[in-house]
Amino acid sequence: MKLLSTKATCNSHGQDSSYFLGWQEYEKNPYDEVMNPEGIIQMGLAENQLSFDLIESWLDKNPDVPGFKSNGKSIFRELALFQDYHGLPSFKKELVDFMAEIRGNKVTFDPNHIVLTAGSTPANETLMFCLAEKGEAFLLPTPYYPGFDRDLKWRTGVEIVPIQCTSSNNFQITEPALQQAYQDAKKRNLRVKGVLVTNPSNPLGTTMSRSELNLLIDFIKDKNMHLISDEIYSGTVYSSPGFVSVMEILKERNDLKDCDVPVGDRVHVVYSLSKDLGLPGFRVGAIYSENEVVVGAATKMSSFGLVSSQTQYLLSAMLGDKKFTKNYISENQKRLKRRQRMLVSGLQKAGISCLKTNNAGLFCWVDMSHLLHSNTFEAEMDLWKKILYEVRLNISPGASCHCTEPGWFRMCFANMSEDTLNLAMKRLKAFVAAESNDNACSKRTSRRKSLSNWVFRLSSRDHREQEER
Amino acid sequence: MNMLSRKTSQDSHGQDSSYFLGWQEYEKNRYHPIQNPMGIIQMGLAENQLSFDLLKSWLRRNPDIVGLKKNGVSIFKELALFQDYHGLPALKNELVEFMEKIRGNEMKFAPEKLVLTAGATPANEILMFCLADPGEAFILPTPYYPGFDRDLKWRTGVEIVPMHCSSSNGFRITSSALERAYKQAQKMNLNVKGVLVTNPSNPLGVTMTKTELNYLVNFAIDKNIHIISDEIYSGTVFAPPKFVSIMEVVNERISDNNIWNRIHIVYSLSKDLGIPGFRVGMIYSNNEKVVSAATKMSSFGLVSSQTQYLVANLLMDKKFTFKYMEETQRRLKRRKEMLVSGLRNAGILCLKSNAGLFCWVDMRHLLSSATFEAEKELWIKILCHAGLNISPGSSCHCCEPGWFRVCFANMSEDTLKIAMERMKTFTDSTNSAVKGSNNSY
């Protein structure tokens, strides 16, 4: 008899992908300015390390809070005993206010409709458990966060069917792509329960447009399904167009009540403080839904991953300081914008361009297709390995994000110092220069071809060039 | 089409049992010595509130730790970024030493076999996901913690096959009861993957004997199945016999079979340290594949790094933890004795216990008939007339009506005294005499 479960022995945790392998190589040889200057620079980790000073200074000014005190009185006992899965009321209130603030107060959230979870990882899994049976499916636009393969599918038995997006329109979701995905699911005999999008997108680093959002609402309304909007990067939007949440669209439309289950009951938002506040270690995530049955079930399921009351209390005080949050949100965005500019210009110097619509997130979606020896994923993997082992940069290959076009990579810019970023750019430039010299030794025609692509890329940001390759 | 999954439907989470309903009534009408002296006293919550003074004084002596400083330097950034599912090494090192200490240093634990989880609740669920496929089963001795119905079954699809224990032998596990449960599972076409026990037992409040543990190990070897030992109350043993962990018994066996590969311990700091809000739980397993899969699954419920740092430092202070455990056990013993004598005074006897935060109380003589309906009636009477929320045995799947779990460590001494007075008034008014019975004092 089988000793362990299928889940324990299969590979569906998805952790053999390069996303995790690159991480392992980095762990073996991590860059350190002093101790290991030749080491691998980690550019595969979407962390926000730019604004800790702001939080540390708040902590210095408020030492009572982490010390379990409230108005000078110890509340250690109350917190130590607080395991109510409804969450600390003061924290929920401050969290929904923070979420509203990020959305320019164009939408408000009801604290009774929020469910706290130990990070957005369990939030997403919990929604799968609530909305789908084993063997049912969710549609996800590609490219998507590699972790979803584990988080959404592993223990739930739910399937992911990709909505293929392409560079021809900056990877935006289109109606034909949605319909195609729906048909693909049908062909695989999968019942589709909904669509899950990340907005702003990981790995694209772009906000979804109003038309995409409306398209999605139309689609789920028509097909009577759910929409999950993972808005974990909503606070990292640093340039125009600004962030538009799906909740804003719901508010604007007046055609959403005339169906069996109102559309408002089928839209669920996932959030976390891991990216906006840079606190992934504290495990603070949330599900927001107007659907009371979902909130009820998800609340009970949150027992499997509650937020430490110690952490809930700390953050309720921090987010309750409105002066702090206002300053943090704007300063953080400023710093992200500056860093992104650094990465983009550094890449440009190496003859590499990024998705031009990049305006959010902690990374750029980078086009290295001109560096591939062939327009294949094998070539992409070869390039990735070269960049990992020779250039010593760990970046995320598009294949790990299920991108349909080889040659795209996600490069993070907010998890290192400016100096390290500059070094990374120097290394990359040197690599590309060396590569083009190598190419010069091969056939003349191919060299001319790669040069002309390169030149073309530097002179024009028009992505119709993709079709000409 | 079904808009939501079957899991969202009313019954599947098992939370409509009286265990939760009593809690709701209490929430509406909480006892307070001054503001609501007629309110309901909560005796259904197994919390350890006896030693917060010791923890608070430790915190006062160590302000740097809560301030996220190490040797005067802020380590906020490192902690804020620390989301490695292998857990904070310092914490795991301290936890294995702490677990060893609780087991009288009779064995050694290795930190790399430990998986941290946000409480014992996800630890138990993760083990189900790792050891059993949907539709397979685990045997659990009754009575058992009502939360298991949700934690082990809800999202995993695993079934629980109860192994009924009776008061005739103090609810001890016997090899015939194990075999009976196994046959029962076979009749129901259920593939049994293991046995899950809570040791010390919730709700019985007793440590398992070596004999029982050996029956368990024999059974698991014979059937080639797993043993999960939830040892969440291991630090609350306040009287002899001393706590014997499943690990101790297995270590004593000459292992020419792979039983050690099928032993898994669940632990948590919620009961021993009284910090359920901080969500610190863990799985300890000798099985590499289980540790590996469980580690990845812990992503769905990691312990906050802020909390990991606090607890690691707390446990590092050996002088403190030693004194804390000793003192807490002394206070638990005292409280239990208060409860037992208070109940005796009301003509009610308890199962002789040496651990946990509660007693297993025999109120069979107060039932109008030896039925679960009568037990429910009695429970409601005690809730409404005596104003005490206690847990009826049926919510713990006890096969004999009339047993209740009554907690003693989640209130002040004064409140416990009042609860005992109310109990006496209640039994006096129902006019029942004490009947002698075998296993109580």
PDB file of N, CA and C in Angstrom, chain A residues 251-279:
ATOM      1  N   LYS A 251     -18.438  49.502  -9.297  1.00  0.00           N
ATOM      2  CA  LYS A 251     -19.205  50.642  -8.789  1.00  0.00           C
ATOM      3  C   LYS A 251     -19.803  51.440  -9.947  1.00  0.00           C
ATOM      4  N   GLU A 252     -19.020  51.512 -11.043  1.00  0.00           N
ATOM      5  CA  GLU A 252     -19.429  52.368 -12.162  1.00  0.00           C
ATOM      6  C   GLU A 252     -20.554  51.770 -12.981  1.00  0.00           C
ATOM      7  N   ARG A 253     -20.579  50.448 -13.070  1.00  0.00           N
ATOM      8  CA  ARG A 253     -21.543  49.832 -13.972  1.00  0.00           C
ATOM      9  C   ARG A 253     -22.890  49.645 -13.300  1.00  0.00           C
ATOM     10  N   ASN A 254     -23.944  49.755 -14.089  1.00  0.00           N
ATOM     11  CA  ASN A 254     -25.283  49.575 -13.518  1.00  0.00           C
ATOM     12  C   ASN A 254     -26.032  48.433 -14.178  1.00  0.00           C
ATOM     13  N   ASP A 255     -25.273  47.536 -14.860  1.00  0.00           N
ATOM     14  CA  ASP A 255     -25.952  46.445 -15.557  1.00  0.00           C
ATOM     15  C   ASP A 255     -25.639  45.108 -14.901  1.00  0.00           C
ATOM     16  N   LEU A 256     -25.205  45.170 -13.624  1.00  0.00           N
ATOM     17  CA  LEU A 256     -24.659  43.947 -13.060  1.00  0.00           C
ATOM     18  C   LEU A 256     -25.573  43.204 -12.094  1.00  0.00           C
ATOM     19  N   LYS A 257     -26.790  43.755 -11.913  1.00  0.00           N
ATOM     20  CA  LYS A 257     -27.643  43.080 -10.939  1.00  0.00           C
ATOM     21  C   LYS A 257     -28.622  42.125 -11.599  1.00  0.00           C
ATOM     22  N   ASP A 258     -28.775  42.258 -12.921  1.00  0.00           N
ATOM     23  CA  ASP A 258     -29.807  41.460 -13.586  1.00  0.00           C
ATOM     24  C   ASP A 258     -29.304  40.081 -13.999  1.00  0.00           C
ATOM     25  N   CYS A 259     -28.817  39.318 -13.018  1.00  0.00           N
ATOM     26  CA  CYS A 259     -28.488  37.911 -13.295  1.00  0.00           C
ATOM     27  C   CYS A 259     -28.756  37.110 -12.033  1.00  0.00           C
ATOM     28  N   ASP A 260     -28.722  35.781 -12.192  1.00  0.00           N
ATOM     29  CA  ASP A 260     -29.035  34.903 -11.065  1.00  0.00           C
ATOM     30  C   ASP A 260     -28.231  35.239  -9.821  1.00  0.00           C
ATOM     31  N   VAL A 261     -26.947  35.250 -10.032  1.00  0.00           N
ATOM     32  CA  VAL A 261     -26.087  35.651  -8.923  1.00  0.00           C
ATOM     33  C   VAL A 261     -25.458  36.981  -9.342  1.00  0.00           C
ATOM     34  N   PRO A 262     -25.778  38.064  -8.626  1.00  0.00           N
ATOM     35  CA  PRO A 262     -25.248  39.379  -9.046  1.00  0.00           C
ATOM     36  C   PRO A 262     -23.739  39.321  -9.211  1.00  0.00           C
ATOM     37  N   VAL A 263     -23.247  40.032 -10.206  1.00  0.00           N
ATOM     38  CA  VAL A 263     -21.815  40.014 -10.488  1.00  0.00           C
ATOM     39  C   VAL A 263     -21.011  40.421  -9.253  1.00  0.00           C
ATOM     40  N   GLY A 264     -21.534  41.380  -8.501  1.00  0.00           N
ATOM     41  CA  GLY A 264     -20.841  41.831  -7.295  1.00  0.00           C
ATOM     42  C   GLY A 264     -20.552  40.710  -6.313  1.00  0.00           C
ATOM     43  N   ASP A 265     -21.356  39.656  -6.350  1.00  0.00           N
ATOM     44  CA  ASP A 265     -21.149  38.517  -5.459  1.00  0.00           C
ATOM     45  C   ASP A 265     -20.131  37.532  -6.011  1.00  0.00           C
ATOM     46  N   ARG A 266     -19.655  37.826  -7.228  1.00  0.00           N
ATOM     47  CA  ARG A 266     -18.745  36.877  -7.866  1.00  0.00           C
ATOM     48  C   ARG A 266     -17.376  37.490  -8.113  1.00  0.00           C
ATOM     49  N   VAL A 267     -17.132  38.652  -7.505  1.00  0.00           N
ATOM     50  CA  VAL A 267     -15.828  39.293  -7.671  1.00  0.00           C
ATOM     51  C   VAL A 267     -15.138  39.303  -6.312  1.00  0.00           C
ATOM     52  N   HIS A 268     -13.918  38.813  -6.262  1.00  0.00           N
ATOM     53  CA  HIS A 268     -13.207  38.690  -4.990  1.00  0.00           C
ATOM     54  C   HIS A 268     -11.810  39.260  -5.161  1.00  0.00           C
ATOM     55  N   VAL A 269     -11.400  40.058  -4.186  1.00  0.00           N
ATOM     56  CA  VAL A 269     -10.091  40.699  -4.262  1.00  0.00           C
ATOM     57  C   VAL A 269      -9.152  40.052  -3.253  1.00  0.00           C
ATOM     58  N   VAL A 270      -7.916  39.830  -3.680  1.00  0.00           N
ATOM     59  CA  VAL A 270      -6.890  39.321  -2.763  1.00  0.00           C
ATOM     60  C   VAL A 270      -5.885  40.435  -2.538  1.00  0.00           C
ATOM     61  N   TYR A 271      -5.431  40.570  -1.306  1.00  0.00           N
ATOM     62  CA  TYR A 271      -4.433  41.605  -1.001  1.00  0.00           C
ATOM     63  C   TYR A 271      -3.416  41.069  -0.004  1.00  0.00           C
ATOM     64  N   SER A 272      -2.346  41.815   0.186  1.00  0.00           N
ATOM     65  CA  SER A 272      -1.307  41.430   1.140  1.00  0.00           C
ATOM     66  C   SER A 272      -0.426  42.646   1.395  1.00  0.00           C
ATOM     67  N   LEU A 273       0.304  42.609   2.517  1.00  0.00           N
ATOM     68  CA  LEU A 273       1.214  43.721   2.805  1.00  0.00           C
ATOM     69  C   LEU A 273       2.655  43.364   2.435  1.00  0.00           C
ATOM     70  N   SER A 274       2.817  42.241   1.752  1.00  0.00           N
ATOM     71  CA  SER A 274       4.161  41.759   1.447  1.00  0.00           C
ATOM     72  C   SER A 274       4.895  42.616   0.439  1.00  0.00           C
ATOM     73  N   LYS A 275       4.161  43.192  -0.501  1.00  0.00           N
ATOM     74  CA  LYS A 275       4.815  43.940  -1.569  1.00  0.00           C
ATOM     75  C   LYS A 275       4.781  45.446  -1.301  1.00  0.00           C
ATOM     76  N   ASP A 276       3.597  45.947  -0.926  1.00  0.00           N
ATOM     77  CA  ASP A 276       3.454  47.381  -0.709  1.00  0.00           C
ATOM     78  C   ASP A 276       4.278  47.858   0.482  1.00  0.00           C
ATOM     79  N   LEU A 277       4.211  47.117   1.589  1.00  0.00           N
ATOM     80  CA  LEU A 277       4.955  47.519   2.773  1.00  0.00           C
ATOM     81  C   LEU A 277       6.268  46.755   2.926  1.00  0.00           C
ATOM     82  N   GLY A 278       6.522  45.801   2.026  1.00  0.00           N
ATOM     83  CA  GLY A 278       7.777  45.060   2.107  1.00  0.00           C
ATOM     84  C   GLY A 278       7.877  44.164   3.318  1.00  0.00           C
ATOM     85  N   LEU A 279       6.754  43.571   3.735  1.00  0.00           N
ATOM     86  CA  LEU A 279       6.754  42.751   4.952  1.00  0.00           C
ATOM     87  C   LEU A 279       6.347  41.291   4.704  1.00  0.00           C
TER      88      LEU A 279
END
